[in-house]
Amino acid sequence: MLIQRSPDIRRSEITPKHLYLSRRSFLAALPMTGAALAAGAAPPDNKLSGIAKSPFSTTEKVTPYNDVTHYNNYYEFGTSKDQPASLAQKLKTSPWTVKVEGAVNKPQVFDIDAIMKMAPLEERIYRHRCVEAWSIVVPWIGFPLNALIKKVEPTEKAKFVAFQTVLDQRVMLSESAAGIPLPYVEGLRMDEAMHPLAILCVGMYGEALAKQDGAPVRLVVPWKYGFKSIKSIVKIKFVEKQPPTTWNLTNAREYGFYSNVNPEVDHPRWSQASERRLGEFFRRKTLMFNGYGDQVAQLYAGMDLRKNY
Ligand SMILES: Nc1nc2c(c(=O)[nH]1)N[C@H]1C(S)=C(S)[C@@H](COP(=O)(O)O)O[C@H]1N2
Ligand SMILES: [Mo]
């Protein structure tokens, strides 16, 4: 995410970093096959077992683990891409609970262990497109968000779902240092949240989530820009009105509520027509809904996607 205050600094960081990434992933990719092996250097050993492969996975080449875990947006732990990999290690992710409340018949507080067992875990290899025009392909592990939603029985008043990240001021940056209001918040319309492609994610590359990627539980919404995929969730609230979202609060002109990947709607300061995949040199065309249009376009039938960006 680029903050209004410092557009040029942020922009100029991107090219050298990508050259560096592409050299490393070339070396790492040589003798290996398969999602976990394509990961490059081995992730820490906290394997998740019994993970089914999902038919929703892309067959595109998985981005190396080291690139995905060292080029992060997690503003609470630094505004440059390499900072969360070290600074997020200070976050205490156990014990962990997620409070689910609002317009539901069965509000409850779930321990992270209950979330891990809520539904069969699947590996979903998804494309992930940041609004900053870089992308990655990640073997996430999780289950459809709709499994949790069904458990708490939303009432007819539940039109949107609001998500909130943990706020731990002992280890996180201040609001002024992070440049965003905290805690980080995001939201989905109810039908988006119920869509089978939207997952609660607890792992990556066969392992538990890395802290910089949102441990112990995050959202992954692959047809939307990456900032909708909120990390380290502690609260989920079902509400009647469209909830506030962090990047819209920070800069409403540049970031709307829907945030669907749309190559035809430029960001006010750069084109969204193409993207650079981490580890690759040449840019590729950005696809409508990040390539998930067949599955999700129907959700937005009749909406003006330029107005509802
Ligand atoms: N709490 C929190 N969640 C967040 C962010 C953040 O700064 N804080 N950044 C978002 C953005 S802009 C992107 S692109 C993705 C990046 O996820 P990744 O670092 O796992 O690739 O996380 C999203 N979720
Ligand atoms: Mo992003």
Tab-separated table of N, CA and C in Angstrom, residues 97-209:
chain	number	residue	atom	x	y	z
A	97	THR	N	-7.772	-16.037	20.651
A	97	THR	CA	-9.204	-16.284	20.482
A	97	THR	C	-9.770	-15.318	19.441
A	98	VAL	N	-10.859	-15.734	18.822
A	98	VAL	CA	-11.582	-14.889	17.868
A	98	VAL	C	-13.009	-14.732	18.380
A	99	LYS	N	-13.382	-13.478	18.645
A	99	LYS	CA	-14.720	-13.195	19.163
A	99	LYS	C	-15.670	-12.958	17.987
A	100	VAL	N	-16.764	-13.702	17.940
A	100	VAL	CA	-17.724	-13.531	16.850
A	100	VAL	C	-19.030	-13.017	17.447
A	101	GLU	N	-19.484	-11.852	16.981
A	101	GLU	CA	-20.598	-11.167	17.649
A	101	GLU	C	-21.451	-10.401	16.644
A	102	GLY	N	-22.439	-9.675	17.171
A	102	GLY	CA	-23.297	-8.866	16.322
A	102	GLY	C	-24.586	-9.595	15.989
A	103	ALA	N	-25.051	-9.405	14.749
A	103	ALA	CA	-26.347	-9.927	14.332
A	103	ALA	C	-26.295	-11.436	14.053
A	104	VAL	N	-26.136	-12.207	15.146
A	104	VAL	CA	-26.101	-13.672	15.039
A	104	VAL	C	-26.890	-14.287	16.191
A	105	ASN	N	-27.435	-15.474	15.962
A	105	ASN	CA	-28.142	-16.171	17.041
A	105	ASN	C	-27.179	-16.762	18.057
A	106	LYS	N	-25.990	-17.129	17.599
A	106	LYS	CA	-25.042	-17.815	18.490
A	106	LYS	C	-23.689	-17.107	18.543
A	107	PRO	N	-23.657	-15.928	19.195
A	107	PRO	CA	-22.357	-15.271	19.346
A	107	PRO	C	-21.444	-16.159	20.187
A	108	GLN	N	-20.169	-16.242	19.838
A	108	GLN	CA	-19.247	-17.040	20.642
A	108	GLN	C	-17.809	-16.607	20.448
A	109	VAL	N	-17.015	-17.055	21.413
A	109	VAL	CA	-15.576	-16.814	21.334
A	109	VAL	C	-14.919	-18.147	21.004
A	110	PHE	N	-14.234	-18.198	19.874
A	110	PHE	CA	-13.582	-19.435	19.452
A	110	PHE	C	-12.102	-19.383	19.799
A	111	ASP	N	-11.628	-20.435	20.444
A	111	ASP	CA	-10.190	-20.583	20.613
A	111	ASP	C	-9.590	-20.954	19.253
A	112	ILE	N	-8.325	-20.613	19.046
A	112	ILE	CA	-7.704	-20.919	17.754
A	112	ILE	C	-7.746	-22.431	17.445
A	113	ASP	N	-7.657	-23.280	18.483
A	113	ASP	CA	-7.735	-24.723	18.234
A	113	ASP	C	-9.100	-25.111	17.676
A	114	ALA	N	-10.156	-24.467	18.174
A	114	ALA	CA	-11.505	-24.745	17.669
A	114	ALA	C	-11.620	-24.280	16.214
A	115	ILE	N	-10.956	-23.187	15.881
A	115	ILE	CA	-10.996	-22.708	14.499
A	115	ILE	C	-10.262	-23.680	13.569
A	116	MET	N	-9.118	-24.179	14.045
A	116	MET	CA	-8.345	-25.134	13.233
A	116	MET	C	-9.162	-26.399	12.925
A	117	LYS	N	-10.118	-26.726	13.829
A	117	LYS	CA	-10.897	-27.953	13.647
A	117	LYS	C	-12.314	-27.687	13.147
A	118	MET	N	-12.601	-26.447	12.811
A	118	MET	CA	-13.979	-26.077	12.469
A	118	MET	C	-14.472	-26.764	11.201
A	119	ALA	N	-13.578	-26.966	10.267
A	119	ALA	CA	-13.934	-27.589	8.986
A	119	ALA	C	-12.657	-28.235	8.441
A	120	PRO	N	-12.800	-29.209	7.539
A	120	PRO	CA	-11.592	-29.837	6.985
A	120	PRO	C	-10.678	-28.788	6.347
A	121	LEU	N	-9.391	-28.855	6.687
A	121	LEU	CA	-8.445	-27.902	6.110
A	121	LEU	C	-8.093	-28.322	4.687
A	122	GLU	N	-7.986	-27.320	3.836
A	122	GLU	CA	-7.649	-27.559	2.430
A	122	GLU	C	-6.479	-26.694	2.026
A	123	GLU	N	-5.703	-27.177	1.056
A	123	GLU	CA	-4.698	-26.317	0.442
A	123	GLU	C	-5.334	-25.644	-0.764
A	124	ARG	N	-5.326	-24.327	-0.757
A	124	ARG	CA	-5.860	-23.528	-1.867
A	124	ARG	C	-4.726	-22.721	-2.474
A	125	ILE	N	-4.332	-23.055	-3.654
A	125	ILE	CA	-3.277	-22.279	-4.316
A	125	ILE	C	-3.950	-21.140	-5.079
A	126	TYR	N	-3.803	-19.941	-4.527
A	126	TYR	CA	-4.490	-18.769	-5.061
A	126	TYR	C	-3.499	-17.741	-5.590
A	127	ARG	N	-3.939	-17.037	-6.630
A	127	ARG	CA	-3.250	-15.795	-7.000
A	127	ARG	C	-3.622	-14.722	-5.983
A	128	HIS	N	-2.679	-13.854	-5.683
A	128	HIS	CA	-2.902	-12.768	-4.722
A	128	HIS	C	-2.358	-11.518	-5.380
A	129	ARG	N	-3.191	-10.496	-5.523
A	129	ARG	CA	-2.791	-9.290	-6.263
A	129	ARG	C	-2.883	-8.098	-5.326
A	130	CYS	N	-1.742	-7.487	-5.060
A	130	CYS	CA	-1.734	-6.279	-4.224
A	130	CYS	C	-2.114	-5.094	-5.080
A	131	VAL	N	-2.741	-4.098	-4.462
A	131	VAL	CA	-3.134	-2.881	-5.177
A	131	VAL	C	-1.901	-2.142	-5.709
A	132	GLU	N	-0.729	-2.454	-5.156
A	132	GLU	CA	0.512	-1.827	-5.620
A	132	GLU	C	1.063	-2.464	-6.891
A	133	ALA	N	0.303	-3.374	-7.501
A	133	ALA	CA	0.649	-3.974	-8.804
A	133	ALA	C	1.771	-4.998	-8.737
A	134	TRP	N	1.892	-5.686	-7.590
A	134	TRP	CA	2.709	-6.895	-7.551
A	134	TRP	C	1.780	-8.055	-7.193
A	135	SER	N	2.200	-9.259	-7.560
A	135	SER	CA	1.345	-10.410	-7.270
A	135	SER	C	2.188	-11.613	-6.878
A	136	ILE	N	1.525	-12.570	-6.246
A	136	ILE	CA	2.171	-13.805	-5.808
A	136	ILE	C	1.181	-14.947	-5.999
A	137	VAL	N	1.689	-16.194	-6.016
A	137	VAL	CA	0.830	-17.379	-6.025
A	137	VAL	C	1.201	-18.180	-4.776
A	138	VAL	N	0.203	-18.395	-3.904
A	138	VAL	CA	0.495	-18.947	-2.580
A	138	VAL	C	-0.373	-20.170	-2.288
A	139	PRO	N	0.233	-21.267	-1.823
A	139	PRO	CA	-0.562	-22.396	-1.337
A	139	PRO	C	-1.016	-22.144	0.096
A	140	TRP	N	-2.146	-21.441	0.221
A	140	TRP	CA	-2.713	-21.170	1.543
A	140	TRP	C	-3.346	-22.440	2.093
A	141	ILE	N	-3.509	-22.529	3.393
A	141	ILE	CA	-4.265	-23.622	4.011
A	141	ILE	C	-5.374	-22.997	4.844
A	142	GLY	N	-6.591	-23.502	4.628
A	142	GLY	CA	-7.708	-22.940	5.376
A	142	GLY	C	-8.998	-23.637	5.018
A	143	PHE	N	-10.100	-22.945	5.287
A	143	PHE	CA	-11.419	-23.504	4.988
A	143	PHE	C	-12.348	-22.346	4.663
A	144	PRO	N	-13.454	-22.617	3.967
A	144	PRO	CA	-14.341	-21.522	3.589
A	144	PRO	C	-14.851	-20.757	4.817
A	145	LEU	N	-14.768	-19.448	4.730
A	145	LEU	CA	-15.292	-18.582	5.791
A	145	LEU	C	-16.751	-18.916	6.081
A	146	ASN	N	-17.475	-19.392	5.064
A	146	ASN	CA	-18.905	-19.673	5.268
A	146	ASN	C	-19.151	-20.785	6.302
A	147	ALA	N	-18.134	-21.627	6.568
A	147	ALA	CA	-18.300	-22.666	7.598
A	147	ALA	C	-18.449	-22.012	8.977
A	148	LEU	N	-17.638	-20.993	9.237
A	148	LEU	CA	-17.760	-20.262	10.516
A	148	LEU	C	-19.079	-19.487	10.560
A	149	ILE	N	-19.420	-18.879	9.431
A	149	ILE	CA	-20.644	-18.065	9.396
A	149	ILE	C	-21.870	-18.922	9.718
A	150	LYS	N	-21.916	-20.126	9.135
A	150	LYS	CA	-23.077	-21.003	9.382
A	150	LYS	C	-23.165	-21.398	10.852
A	151	LYS	N	-22.014	-21.583	11.503
A	151	LYS	CA	-21.972	-21.984	12.921
A	151	LYS	C	-22.615	-20.947	13.844
A	152	VAL	N	-22.480	-19.666	13.522
A	152	VAL	CA	-22.989	-18.631	14.437
A	152	VAL	C	-24.394	-18.165	14.070
A	153	GLU	N	-24.927	-18.661	12.974
A	153	GLU	CA	-26.311	-18.380	12.555
A	153	GLU	C	-26.637	-16.884	12.484
A	154	PRO	N	-26.209	-16.220	11.433
A	154	PRO	CA	-26.543	-14.797	11.269
A	154	PRO	C	-28.055	-14.583	11.198
A	155	THR	N	-28.500	-13.457	11.730
A	155	THR	CA	-29.913	-13.103	11.626
A	155	THR	C	-30.142	-12.324	10.323
A	156	GLU	N	-31.400	-11.980	10.039
A	156	GLU	CA	-31.663	-11.270	8.767
A	156	GLU	C	-31.098	-9.851	8.773
A	157	LYS	N	-30.696	-9.378	9.950
A	157	LYS	CA	-30.067	-8.050	10.032
A	157	LYS	C	-28.609	-8.054	9.563
A	158	ALA	N	-28.022	-9.227	9.447
A	158	ALA	CA	-26.605	-9.308	9.066
A	158	ALA	C	-26.469	-9.100	7.565
A	159	LYS	N	-26.018	-7.888	7.180
A	159	LYS	CA	-25.835	-7.577	5.749
A	159	LYS	C	-24.362	-7.523	5.367
A	160	PHE	N	-23.512	-7.262	6.350
A	160	PHE	CA	-22.060	-7.171	6.133
A	160	PHE	C	-21.339	-7.884	7.276
A	161	VAL	N	-20.079	-8.245	7.013
A	161	VAL	CA	-19.238	-8.823	8.061
A	161	VAL	C	-18.020	-7.918	8.246
A	162	ALA	N	-17.780	-7.517	9.501
A	162	ALA	CA	-16.645	-6.646	9.823
A	162	ALA	C	-15.573	-7.458	10.548
A	163	PHE	N	-14.327	-7.266	10.123
A	163	PHE	CA	-13.205	-8.013	10.702
A	163	PHE	C	-12.242	-7.035	11.361
A	164	GLN	N	-11.600	-7.495	12.432
A	164	GLN	CA	-10.637	-6.644	13.143
A	164	GLN	C	-9.367	-7.418	13.476
A	165	THR	N	-8.230	-6.778	13.229
A	165	THR	CA	-6.914	-7.341	13.577
A	165	THR	C	-6.611	-7.077	15.041
A	166	VAL	N	-5.807	-7.928	15.645
A	166	VAL	CA	-5.332	-7.699	17.019
A	166	VAL	C	-4.641	-6.336	17.102
A	167	LEU	N	-4.746	-5.708	18.278
A	167	LEU	CA	-3.988	-4.472	18.518
A	167	LEU	C	-3.113	-4.717	19.732
A	168	ASP	N	-1.823	-4.828	19.535
A	168	ASP	CA	-0.884	-5.047	20.630
A	168	ASP	C	0.162	-3.951	20.583
A	169	GLN	N	-0.122	-2.890	21.364
A	169	GLN	CA	0.725	-1.699	21.281
A	169	GLN	C	2.130	-1.905	21.835
A	170	ARG	N	2.330	-3.003	22.557
A	170	ARG	CA	3.687	-3.259	23.070
A	170	ARG	C	4.629	-3.659	21.943
A	171	VAL	N	4.060	-4.293	20.897
A	171	VAL	CA	4.954	-4.793	19.835
A	171	VAL	C	4.692	-4.153	18.472
A	172	MET	N	3.568	-3.438	18.347
A	172	MET	CA	3.229	-2.840	17.052
A	172	MET	C	3.645	-1.366	16.982
A	173	LEU	N	3.758	-0.848	15.775
A	173	LEU	CA	4.022	0.574	15.571
A	173	LEU	C	2.828	1.385	16.078
A	174	SER	N	3.064	2.649	16.371
A	174	SER	CA	1.967	3.565	16.697
A	174	SER	C	1.203	3.879	15.419
A	175	GLU	N	-0.004	4.441	15.577
A	175	GLU	CA	-0.777	4.842	14.390
A	175	GLU	C	0.015	5.810	13.516
A	176	SER	N	0.683	6.769	14.147
A	176	SER	CA	1.376	7.772	13.331
A	176	SER	C	2.572	7.158	12.614
A	177	ALA	N	3.247	6.202	13.252
A	177	ALA	CA	4.379	5.556	12.578
A	177	ALA	C	3.889	4.623	11.466
A	178	ALA	N	2.748	3.951	11.709
A	178	ALA	CA	2.215	3.039	10.696
A	178	ALA	C	1.516	3.805	9.568
A	179	GLY	N	1.027	4.999	9.880
A	179	GLY	CA	0.358	5.810	8.862
A	179	GLY	C	-1.074	5.399	8.578
A	180	ILE	N	-1.632	4.530	9.430
A	180	ILE	CA	-3.032	4.088	9.287
A	180	ILE	C	-3.670	4.060	10.675
A	181	PRO	N	-5.017	4.241	10.732
A	181	PRO	CA	-5.677	4.075	12.036
A	181	PRO	C	-5.625	2.607	12.460
A	182	LEU	N	-5.482	2.378	13.757
A	182	LEU	CA	-5.419	1.003	14.271
A	182	LEU	C	-6.535	0.790	15.293
A	183	PRO	N	-7.039	-0.415	15.509
A	183	PRO	CA	-6.644	-1.624	14.810
A	183	PRO	C	-7.062	-1.621	13.329
A	184	TYR	N	-6.361	-2.425	12.533
A	184	TYR	CA	-6.702	-2.625	11.126
A	184	TYR	C	-8.087	-3.267	11.058
A	185	VAL	N	-8.941	-2.726	10.198
A	185	VAL	CA	-10.290	-3.288	10.044
A	185	VAL	C	-10.603	-3.489	8.565
A	186	GLU	N	-11.409	-4.472	8.269
A	186	GLU	CA	-11.869	-4.736	6.893
A	186	GLU	C	-13.291	-5.247	6.921
A	187	GLY	N	-13.899	-5.376	5.759
A	187	GLY	CA	-15.275	-5.851	5.719
A	187	GLY	C	-15.641	-6.453	4.382
A	188	LEU	N	-16.650	-7.295	4.420
A	188	LEU	CA	-17.206	-7.894	3.206
A	188	LEU	C	-18.722	-7.779	3.270
A	189	ARG	N	-19.359	-7.725	2.105
A	189	ARG	CA	-20.804	-7.875	2.039
A	189	ARG	C	-21.101	-9.339	2.346
A	190	MET	N	-22.284	-9.598	2.894
A	190	MET	CA	-22.604	-10.959	3.328
A	190	MET	C	-22.447	-12.011	2.211
A	191	ASP	N	-22.906	-11.689	0.998
A	191	ASP	CA	-22.807	-12.696	-0.070
A	191	ASP	C	-21.351	-12.924	-0.489
A	192	GLU	N	-20.513	-11.894	-0.369
A	192	GLU	CA	-19.086	-12.082	-0.641
A	192	GLU	C	-18.465	-12.998	0.408
A	193	ALA	N	-18.851	-12.753	1.664
A	193	ALA	CA	-18.303	-13.550	2.764
A	193	ALA	C	-18.730	-15.012	2.660
A	194	MET	N	-19.926	-15.239	2.125
A	194	MET	CA	-20.446	-16.609	1.983
A	194	MET	C	-19.868	-17.329	0.761
A	195	HIS	N	-19.222	-16.602	-0.143
A	195	HIS	CA	-18.721	-17.216	-1.376
A	195	HIS	C	-17.639	-18.257	-1.063
A	196	PRO	N	-17.739	-19.436	-1.679
A	196	PRO	CA	-16.799	-20.507	-1.334
A	196	PRO	C	-15.320	-20.197	-1.591
A	197	LEU	N	-15.014	-19.185	-2.387
A	197	LEU	CA	-13.594	-18.845	-2.597
A	197	LEU	C	-12.997	-18.053	-1.423
A	198	ALA	N	-13.839	-17.430	-0.609
A	198	ALA	CA	-13.334	-16.640	0.526
A	198	ALA	C	-12.989	-17.593	1.662
A	199	ILE	N	-11.733	-17.565	2.100
A	199	ILE	CA	-11.332	-18.526	3.138
A	199	ILE	C	-10.777	-17.847	4.387
A	200	LEU	N	-10.966	-18.547	5.510
A	200	LEU	CA	-10.210	-18.253	6.717
A	200	LEU	C	-8.954	-19.096	6.596
A	201	CYS	N	-7.810	-18.463	6.726
A	201	CYS	CA	-6.543	-19.096	6.408
A	201	CYS	C	-5.715	-19.257	7.674
A	202	VAL	N	-5.238	-20.487	7.891
A	202	VAL	CA	-4.437	-20.765	9.093
A	202	VAL	C	-3.040	-21.288	8.748
A	203	GLY	N	-2.742	-21.422	7.460
A	203	GLY	CA	-1.434	-21.966	7.099
A	203	GLY	C	-1.032	-21.610	5.687
A	204	MET	N	0.204	-21.968	5.362
A	204	MET	CA	0.765	-21.703	4.037
A	204	MET	C	1.907	-22.695	3.807
A	205	TYR	N	2.068	-23.147	2.568
A	205	TYR	CA	3.179	-24.041	2.214
A	205	TYR	C	3.258	-25.250	3.155
A	206	GLY	N	2.114	-25.822	3.516
A	206	GLY	CA	2.101	-27.026	4.345
A	206	GLY	C	2.338	-26.787	5.827
A	207	GLU	N	2.488	-25.526	6.209
A	207	GLU	CA	2.860	-25.183	7.587
A	207	GLU	C	1.842	-24.201	8.167
A	208	ALA	N	1.973	-23.946	9.476
A	208	ALA	CA	1.198	-22.864	10.078
A	208	ALA	C	1.598	-21.547	9.414
A	209	LEU	N	0.732	-20.552	9.474
A	209	LEU	CA	1.024	-19.240	8.880
A	209	LEU	C	2.266	-18.620	9.514
